[in-house]
Tab-separated table of C-alpha atoms in Angstrom:
chain	number	residue	atom	x	y	z
J	2	MET	CA	0.000	0.000	0.000
J	3	PRO	CA	2.723	2.581	0.828
J	4	ILE	CA	4.388	1.852	-2.513
J	5	LEU	CA	1.122	2.351	-4.403
J	6	LEU	CA	0.463	5.554	-2.464
J	7	SER	CA	3.960	6.831	-3.292
J	8	GLU	CA	3.465	6.084	-7.004
J	9	LEU	CA	0.108	7.857	-6.943
J	10	ILE	CA	1.656	10.951	-5.345
J	11	ILE	CA	4.396	11.019	-7.967
J	12	GLU	CA	1.811	10.670	-10.733
J	13	ILE	CA	-0.192	13.588	-9.332
J	14	LEU	CA	2.890	15.777	-8.901
J	15	LEU	CA	3.985	15.113	-12.471
J	16	ARG	CA	0.733	16.711	-13.655
J	17	LEU	CA	1.190	19.955	-11.723
J	18	PRO	CA	2.745	23.211	-12.981
J	19	VAL	CA	6.291	24.130	-11.992
J	20	LYS	CA	5.065	27.116	-10.001
J	21	SER	CA	3.199	24.769	-7.625
J	22	LEU	CA	6.016	22.233	-7.424
J	23	VAL	CA	8.504	24.905	-6.362
J	24	ARG	CA	6.226	25.766	-3.426
J	25	PHE	CA	5.711	22.096	-2.566
J	26	LYS	CA	9.432	21.636	-1.923
J	27	CYS	CA	8.714	23.111	1.509
J	28	VAL	CA	6.100	20.462	2.430
J	29	CYS	CA	8.536	17.868	3.782
J	30	LYS	CA	12.030	16.461	3.287
J	31	SER	CA	10.835	13.558	1.127
J	32	TRP	CA	9.048	15.923	-1.268
J	33	LEU	CA	12.075	18.201	-1.355
J	34	SER	CA	14.213	15.217	-2.303
J	35	LEU	CA	11.735	14.021	-4.944
J	36	LEU	CA	11.173	17.429	-6.532
J	37	SER	CA	14.930	18.080	-6.612
J	38	ASP	CA	15.643	14.757	-8.329
J	39	PRO	CA	16.874	15.369	-11.917
J	40	TYR	CA	14.990	12.288	-13.134
J	41	PHE	CA	11.728	13.749	-11.824
J	42	ALA	CA	12.576	17.041	-13.577
J	43	ILE	CA	13.144	15.173	-16.864
J	44	SER	CA	9.853	13.242	-16.584
J	45	HIS	CA	7.939	16.404	-15.723
J	46	PHE	CA	9.473	18.356	-18.617
J	47	GLN	CA	8.721	15.561	-21.098
J	48	ARG	CA	5.068	15.620	-20.074
J	49	LEU	CA	4.820	19.382	-20.488
J	50	THR	CA	6.515	19.218	-23.875
J	51	ALA	CA	4.233	16.426	-25.106
J	52	ALA	CA	1.192	18.412	-23.982
J	53	SER	CA	2.363	21.548	-25.874
J	54	THR	CA	2.183	23.758	-22.789
J	55	ALA	CA	4.826	26.291	-23.825
J	56	ARG	CA	4.393	29.842	-22.538
J	57	LEU	CA	5.514	33.293	-23.617
J	58	LEU	CA	7.757	35.471	-21.486
J	59	LEU	CA	6.931	39.113	-22.132
J	60	ILE	CA	8.948	41.994	-20.722
J	61	ALA	CA	7.362	45.432	-21.111
J	62	PRO	CA	7.071	48.699	-19.152
J	63	PRO	CA	6.135	49.859	-16.637
J	64	ASN	CA	8.628	48.950	-13.899
J	65	PRO	CA	9.208	46.857	-16.213
J	66	GLY	CA	6.330	44.396	-16.269
J	67	ILE	CA	7.465	40.778	-16.651
J	68	ARG	CA	4.648	38.421	-17.567
J	69	SER	CA	4.369	34.718	-18.298
J	70	ILE	CA	1.499	34.194	-20.746
J	71	ASP	CA	-0.318	31.035	-21.802
J	72	PHE	CA	-0.608	31.971	-25.478
J	73	ASN	CA	-2.889	28.989	-26.142
J	74	ALA	CA	-5.570	30.851	-24.191
J	75	SER	CA	-7.206	34.086	-25.332
J	76	LEU	CA	-4.845	37.074	-25.302
J	77	HIS	CA	-7.528	38.928	-23.337
J	78	ASP	CA	-7.750	36.259	-20.612
J	79	ASP	CA	-5.799	37.746	-17.701
J	80	SER	CA	-6.144	34.506	-15.724
J	81	ALA	CA	-3.785	32.898	-18.262
J	82	MET	CA	-1.030	35.310	-17.248
J	83	TYR	CA	1.091	35.768	-14.123
J	84	THR	CA	3.943	38.090	-13.200
J	85	LEU	CA	7.595	37.175	-12.629
J	86	ASN	CA	10.595	38.792	-10.960
J	87	LEU	CA	13.926	39.479	-12.587
J	88	ASP	CA	15.547	40.847	-9.456
J	89	PHE	CA	19.154	39.973	-10.324
J	90	LEU	CA	19.194	42.763	-12.956
J	91	SER	CA	19.017	46.441	-12.041
J	92	PRO	CA	16.233	48.629	-13.540
J	93	ASN	CA	18.828	50.422	-15.681
J	94	ASP	CA	19.727	47.143	-17.374
J	95	TYR	CA	16.359	46.939	-19.118
J	96	SER	CA	17.207	49.761	-21.506
J	97	ASP	CA	19.765	47.496	-23.208
J	98	PHE	CA	18.198	44.092	-22.687
J	99	ARG	CA	17.642	41.226	-25.137
J	100	ILE	CA	16.360	37.676	-24.862
J	101	VAL	CA	18.524	35.848	-27.395
J	102	GLY	CA	17.886	32.163	-26.695
J	103	SER	CA	15.508	29.644	-25.138
J	104	CYS	CA	16.137	25.983	-24.312
J	105	ARG	CA	14.552	23.472	-21.891
J	106	GLY	CA	13.066	26.176	-19.665
J	107	PHE	CA	16.182	28.371	-19.598
J	108	LEU	CA	16.527	31.751	-21.300
J	109	LEU	CA	19.731	33.404	-22.490
J	110	LEU	CA	19.744	37.116	-21.646
J	111	ASN	CA	22.080	39.756	-23.040
J	112	SER	CA	22.311	42.947	-20.968
J	113	TYR	CA	25.018	45.580	-21.456
J	114	GLN	CA	27.307	42.946	-23.004
J	115	SER	CA	26.783	40.684	-19.984
J	116	LEU	CA	25.263	37.261	-20.575
J	117	TRP	CA	22.922	35.558	-18.117
J	118	VAL	CA	21.195	32.170	-18.172
J	119	TRP	CA	17.909	32.208	-16.247
J	120	ASN	CA	15.159	29.716	-15.478
J	121	PRO	CA	12.076	31.948	-15.027
J	122	SER	CA	10.076	29.097	-13.467
J	123	THR	CA	12.469	28.423	-10.575
J	124	GLY	CA	14.417	31.686	-10.488
J	125	VAL	CA	17.845	30.044	-10.729
J	126	HIS	CA	20.282	32.134	-12.753
J	127	ARG	CA	23.958	32.441	-13.590
J	128	LYS	CA	26.070	35.230	-15.002
J	129	LEU	CA	28.563	34.001	-17.564
J	130	PRO	CA	32.210	35.006	-17.236
J	131	SER	CA	33.809	37.234	-19.836
J	132	THR	CA	34.749	35.569	-23.113
J	133	LEU	CA	38.198	35.184	-24.606
J	134	ILE	CA	37.251	37.560	-27.400
J	135	GLU	CA	39.296	40.736	-27.456
J	136	SER	CA	37.672	44.138	-26.969
J	137	ASN	CA	38.011	45.081	-30.650
J	138	PHE	CA	35.746	42.199	-31.688
J	139	LYS	CA	32.007	42.964	-31.851
J	140	THR	CA	29.440	40.223	-31.218
J	141	PHE	CA	26.839	39.714	-33.961
J	142	LEU	CA	25.563	36.143	-33.387
J	143	LEU	CA	24.450	34.548	-30.114
J	144	GLY	CA	22.858	31.149	-29.564
J	145	PHE	CA	21.868	28.776	-26.790
J	146	GLY	CA	21.193	25.042	-26.806
J	147	TYR	CA	21.522	21.676	-25.076
J	148	ASP	CA	23.854	18.785	-25.860
J	149	PRO	CA	22.182	15.586	-24.538
J	150	SER	CA	25.299	13.485	-25.137
J	151	ALA	CA	27.155	15.518	-22.497
J	152	ASP	CA	24.136	16.736	-20.470
J	153	ASP	CA	25.439	20.250	-21.034
J	154	TYR	CA	24.099	23.634	-22.103
J	155	LEU	CA	26.157	25.662	-24.565
J	156	VAL	CA	26.185	29.382	-25.299
J	157	VAL	CA	27.631	30.194	-28.723
J	158	LYS	CA	29.026	33.587	-29.682
J	159	ALA	CA	30.328	34.818	-33.034
J	160	SER	CA	32.141	38.148	-33.273
J	161	SER	CA	33.725	40.156	-36.052
J	162	TYR	CA	36.807	42.338	-35.961
J	163	ASP	CA	35.609	45.915	-35.494
J	164	ASN	CA	37.848	47.738	-37.956
J	165	PRO	CA	36.071	49.694	-40.735
J	166	MET	CA	39.355	50.129	-42.606
J	167	ARG	CA	39.426	46.423	-43.483
J	168	GLY	CA	36.209	46.552	-45.518
J	169	PHE	CA	33.405	43.992	-45.803
J	170	ASP	CA	35.412	41.723	-48.078
J	171	LYS	CA	38.041	41.116	-45.419
J	172	ALA	CA	35.869	40.251	-42.414
J	173	THR	CA	37.637	38.470	-39.567
J	174	ASN	CA	35.463	36.307	-37.332
J	175	ARG	CA	35.955	34.540	-34.067
J	176	VAL	CA	33.556	31.903	-32.755
J	177	GLU	CA	33.434	30.597	-29.184
J	178	PHE	CA	31.158	28.428	-27.100
J	179	PHE	CA	30.651	28.383	-23.335
J	180	SER	CA	29.919	25.165	-21.435
J	181	LEU	CA	27.707	25.595	-18.374
J	182	LYS	CA	29.046	22.286	-17.077
J	183	THR	CA	32.751	23.191	-17.209
J	184	ASN	CA	32.269	26.969	-16.872
J	185	VAL	CA	34.811	27.526	-19.661
J	186	TRP	CA	34.816	29.356	-23.006
J	187	ARG	CA	36.458	27.519	-25.905
J	188	ASP	CA	37.274	28.524	-29.475
J	189	VAL	CA	35.540	26.900	-32.448
J	190	GLU	CA	37.600	26.062	-35.501
J	191	ALA	CA	36.106	28.315	-38.187
J	192	ASN	CA	39.079	29.322	-40.292
J	193	ASN	CA	37.239	28.744	-43.569
J	194	LEU	CA	34.144	30.752	-42.573
J	195	SER	CA	34.040	34.537	-42.652
J	196	TYR	CA	30.876	36.593	-42.212
J	197	VAL	CA	30.087	40.285	-42.405
J	198	ASN	CA	28.479	42.183	-39.522
J	199	TYR	CA	26.438	44.787	-41.428
J	200	ASN	CA	24.871	46.455	-38.400
J	201	ASP	CA	25.008	46.567	-34.617
J	202	ASP	CA	22.128	44.120	-34.163
J	203	ILE	CA	22.886	40.868	-32.347
J	204	LYS	CA	20.994	37.960	-33.899
J	205	GLY	CA	19.679	35.148	-31.722
J	206	GLY	CA	19.718	31.648	-33.198
J	207	ALA	CA	16.893	29.249	-34.070
J	208	LEU	CA	17.276	25.959	-32.174
J	209	LEU	CA	16.276	22.768	-34.031
J	210	ASN	CA	17.540	19.202	-34.439
J	211	GLY	CA	20.403	19.620	-31.990
J	212	ALA	CA	21.777	22.667	-33.784
J	213	ILE	CA	21.584	26.467	-33.682
J	214	HIS	CA	20.820	28.332	-36.928
J	215	TRP	CA	21.416	31.958	-37.975
J	216	PHE	CA	21.224	34.056	-41.109
J	217	ALA	CA	24.630	35.423	-42.071
J	218	PHE	CA	26.361	37.009	-45.049
J	219	PRO	CA	29.702	35.503	-46.118
J	220	SER	CA	32.271	38.206	-46.826
J	221	ASP	CA	33.122	36.767	-50.243
J	222	VAL	CA	29.563	35.992	-51.441
J	223	ARG	CA	26.749	38.408	-52.266
J	224	HIS	CA	23.941	36.129	-51.034
J	225	GLY	CA	23.149	35.151	-47.469
J	226	VAL	CA	23.372	31.632	-46.038
J	227	ILE	CA	22.166	29.800	-42.934
J	228	VAL	CA	25.012	29.141	-40.516
J	229	VAL	CA	24.606	25.983	-38.428
J	230	PHE	CA	26.346	25.150	-35.156
J	231	ASP	CA	26.129	21.449	-34.232
J	232	LEU	CA	25.830	21.259	-30.438
J	233	THR	CA	27.194	17.726	-30.158
J	234	GLY	CA	29.992	18.033	-32.708
J	235	ARG	CA	30.853	21.628	-31.642
J	236	SER	CA	31.269	22.479	-35.320
J	237	LEU	CA	30.050	25.061	-37.862
J	238	SER	CA	28.604	24.426	-41.306
J	239	GLU	CA	26.366	26.192	-43.829
J	240	MET	CA	22.995	25.606	-45.469
J	241	LEU	CA	22.490	27.231	-48.856
J	242	LEU	CA	19.215	28.897	-49.779
J	243	PRO	CA	17.490	28.270	-53.132
J	244	ASP	CA	17.768	30.900	-55.850
J	245	GLU	CA	14.012	31.485	-55.653
J	246	LEU	CA	14.461	32.982	-52.187
J	247	LEU	CA	17.753	34.732	-52.833
J	248	ASP	CA	16.609	36.419	-56.037
J	249	HIS	CA	13.208	37.667	-54.909
J	250	TYR	CA	13.566	38.552	-51.231
J	251	ASP	CA	15.643	40.935	-49.156
J	252	LEU	CA	17.258	38.890	-46.391
J	253	ASP	CA	17.630	42.079	-44.349
J	254	THR	CA	13.833	42.052	-43.845
J	255	CYS	CA	13.451	38.416	-42.861
J	256	GLU	CA	13.541	36.342	-39.697
J	257	LEU	CA	14.726	32.781	-39.199
J	258	LEU	CA	12.577	30.784	-36.767
J	259	VAL	CA	11.102	27.362	-35.969
J	260	LEU	CA	7.414	26.769	-36.716
J	261	GLY	CA	5.857	23.383	-36.041
J	262	ASP	CA	9.269	21.710	-35.727
J	263	LEU	CA	10.289	23.005	-39.153
J	264	LEU	CA	12.982	25.532	-39.952
J	265	SER	CA	11.141	28.572	-41.313
J	266	ILE	CA	11.727	32.022	-42.761
J	267	SER	CA	9.345	34.968	-42.546
J	268	PHE	CA	9.752	37.695	-45.190
J	269	LEU	CA	8.313	41.149	-44.574
J	270	GLU	CA	6.869	42.732	-47.716
J	271	MET	CA	6.386	46.421	-48.535
J	272	ASP	CA	2.588	46.100	-48.205
J	273	ARG	CA	3.037	44.936	-44.554
J	274	SER	CA	2.253	41.323	-45.419
J	275	VAL	CA	4.466	38.467	-44.253
J	276	GLU	CA	5.323	35.435	-46.375
J	277	ILE	CA	6.253	32.320	-44.406
J	278	TRP	CA	8.445	29.669	-46.026
J	279	MET	CA	9.220	26.307	-44.421
J	280	MET	CA	11.946	23.741	-45.023
J	281	GLU	CA	9.767	20.639	-45.208
J	282	GLU	CA	12.731	18.249	-45.229
J	283	TYR	CA	15.512	19.365	-42.932
J	284	GLY	CA	18.759	20.095	-44.751
J	285	VAL	CA	17.252	19.721	-48.237
J	286	GLU	CA	17.608	23.005	-50.126
J	287	SER	CA	14.835	22.206	-52.622
J	288	SER	CA	12.248	21.531	-49.898
J	289	TRP	CA	11.657	25.223	-49.028
J	290	THR	CA	7.944	25.876	-49.601
J	291	LEU	CA	5.786	28.990	-49.344
J	292	THR	CA	3.247	27.993	-46.690
J	293	ILE	CA	1.130	31.041	-45.924
J	294	VAL	CA	0.855	34.796	-46.499
J	295	VAL	CA	-0.314	36.905	-43.549
J	296	SER	CA	-1.513	40.485	-43.934
J	297	ALA	CA	-1.094	42.956	-41.073
J	298	GLU	CA	-3.654	45.409	-42.438
J	299	ASP	CA	-6.163	44.541	-39.676
J	300	ILE	CA	-3.663	45.345	-36.920
J	301	PRO	CA	-4.157	48.977	-35.806
J	302	ALA	CA	-1.622	51.819	-36.049
J	303	ASP	CA	-0.012	50.539	-39.275
J	304	ARG	CA	1.933	47.864	-37.455
J	305	PHE	CA	3.482	44.693	-38.842
J	306	PHE	CA	3.382	41.030	-37.882
J	307	PHE	CA	6.333	38.849	-36.965
J	308	PRO	CA	5.478	35.172	-36.285
J	309	ILE	CA	6.918	33.392	-33.257
J	310	CYS	CA	5.286	29.948	-33.106
J	311	TYR	CA	2.111	27.924	-33.586
J	312	THR	CA	-0.509	27.632	-30.876
J	313	ARG	CA	-1.836	24.229	-29.848
J	314	GLY	CA	-4.919	24.896	-32.022
J	315	GLY	CA	-2.880	25.679	-35.130
J	316	ASP	CA	-3.025	29.490	-35.057
J	317	ILE	CA	0.103	31.504	-35.882
J	318	PHE	CA	1.171	33.531	-32.866
J	319	GLY	CA	3.507	36.515	-32.973
J	320	THR	CA	4.209	40.168	-32.231
J	321	ASP	CA	3.039	43.303	-34.038
J	322	ALA	CA	6.671	44.486	-34.218
J	323	SER	CA	5.852	47.150	-31.657
J	324	THR	CA	4.008	46.750	-28.356
J	325	GLY	CA	1.488	43.954	-28.864
J	326	LEU	CA	0.770	40.312	-29.631
J	327	ALA	CA	-1.440	38.846	-32.343
J	328	LYS	CA	-2.895	35.548	-33.556
J	329	TYR	CA	-3.778	34.536	-37.112
J	330	ASN	CA	-5.555	31.403	-38.269
J	331	ASP	CA	-4.198	29.105	-40.985
J	332	MET	CA	-6.013	31.207	-43.609
J	333	GLY	CA	-4.020	34.298	-42.640
J	334	GLU	CA	-6.985	35.968	-40.926
J	335	LEU	CA	-6.461	38.003	-37.752
J	336	GLN	CA	-8.075	36.359	-34.710
J	337	GLU	CA	-6.815	38.459	-31.796
J	338	HIS	CA	-4.616	41.438	-31.053
J	339	ARG	CA	-3.626	43.056	-27.761
J	340	SER	CA	-1.166	45.820	-26.828
J	341	TYR	CA	0.837	45.585	-23.622
J	342	CYS	CA	2.912	48.760	-23.327
J	343	ASN	CA	3.661	52.137	-24.856
J	344	ARG	CA	7.450	51.826	-25.293
J	345	ARG	CA	8.566	49.752	-28.225
J	346	ASP	CA	12.255	49.754	-27.264
J	347	ALA	CA	11.663	47.783	-24.065
J	348	PHE	CA	9.377	45.108	-25.529
J	349	GLU	CA	10.987	41.641	-25.406
J	350	VAL	CA	9.371	38.215	-25.905
J	351	ALA	CA	10.487	34.584	-25.905
J	352	VAL	CA	8.733	31.221	-25.939
J	353	TYR	CA	9.741	28.768	-23.217
J	354	THR	CA	8.502	25.584	-21.555
J	355	GLU	CA	8.425	25.593	-17.773
J	356	SER	CA	10.972	23.286	-16.170
J	357	LEU	CA	12.502	22.272	-12.861
J	358	PHE	CA	15.946	21.935	-14.421
J	359	SER	CA	18.997	23.249	-12.623
J	360	PHE	CA	22.432	23.907	-14.057
J	361	PRO	CA	24.497	20.803	-14.882
J	362	MET	CA	27.150	19.696	-12.424
C-alpha cells in the first residue's frame, strides 16, 4: 500500500505546474528530495513538452512588467497570465536588454554585453564570465542550446573584428562556445568561414535538431546563407538557400525561426504582409515551400506582424513588431490582437517551456 500511495503521489505531482512544485518543496524532506531529483525534472518536462504547454515570457514597461502568458488561451484572458521577478538585474539594465535564446526552460539574456542564463520558473540564474574575445571584436551572433550526449548547455558567440578600414570583403570572425558544465569558453575552428556584420544588431539563433541556426552574409559571397552550429559536434557548417528565395527577397527584412518543428523564414513585404516559407525536409535546399501569407492590415496603427510559433490549435502567434501580440488562423486571418505597453524599445518576448531543471554539475 505505501508503494502504491507513493506512485500515486508522484503521478499527481507530475501533472502539476512548476510554479506549484517549487512551493511544494517546503512540504517535507521527502518531497524536497523528490522534486529536486533530476529524473523527476526530466519526466515532468517531457510531459509538459508532449502536452504543448509552452508559454511566452513578455517583458514590457512599466517597472518593467514581466509576464508569463499562456498563449494557447485568449490574449484577453488575464487569468492565463502571471507576473515574474527578474531581481538579479538592475532597472537600468532593461534599456539594453535582449532575450537571445531559449532551451529546456532556460533563457539566455544579453544585458550591457553581460550574458545571463535564467530559469524563469524556478528563479535560478547564472552570469557568464567574460569571453576570450578581445575588446576590438564585436558580437553579432548569439545562440543557446543543449547537448544531450554531455548533459550540457552551450552558449555560442560569433564576433567580427571591429575595424572599418578592413572593408566587408576582409571580415575576420571569431567563434566561441561556453559550457555551463565546465564553466569555460572555448574557441571553435572556423578558419574557412568569414561573415560580415552589417549592423550593430545581435541575432539570436533558431534551435532545431540539436543545432543552432542563424542568417549570415559571407564576406566573399553576395547572397546570405544559414550558418549551423552542431551542439554535439561543436562544429560550424552552412545551409544554402534556393535561388528562388535569394533572387526575390531581401534577407535584411526576414527572420529565421522554428514553426511546427520546421525551420522557417518569414519575409516582410512592402505592403506589410508576411510570407512564411518552411523547409519541409531538414537540410534539403529544394524543400523550401511557401506555406502562408499573412496580412497585417487589420492590426491597428499601421503595425506589422512577426510570427513566433504555432498555438496548440494551429493558429500563428507573434508580435506586431511594436508593443502587442497577435494571432492569425491558418487562412491568414487576424483572430486576436492586444497591446501591452507604450514603449517599443523595451518590448521583449520569448517562448519557453516551464521546467525544474537546474544547471548541470
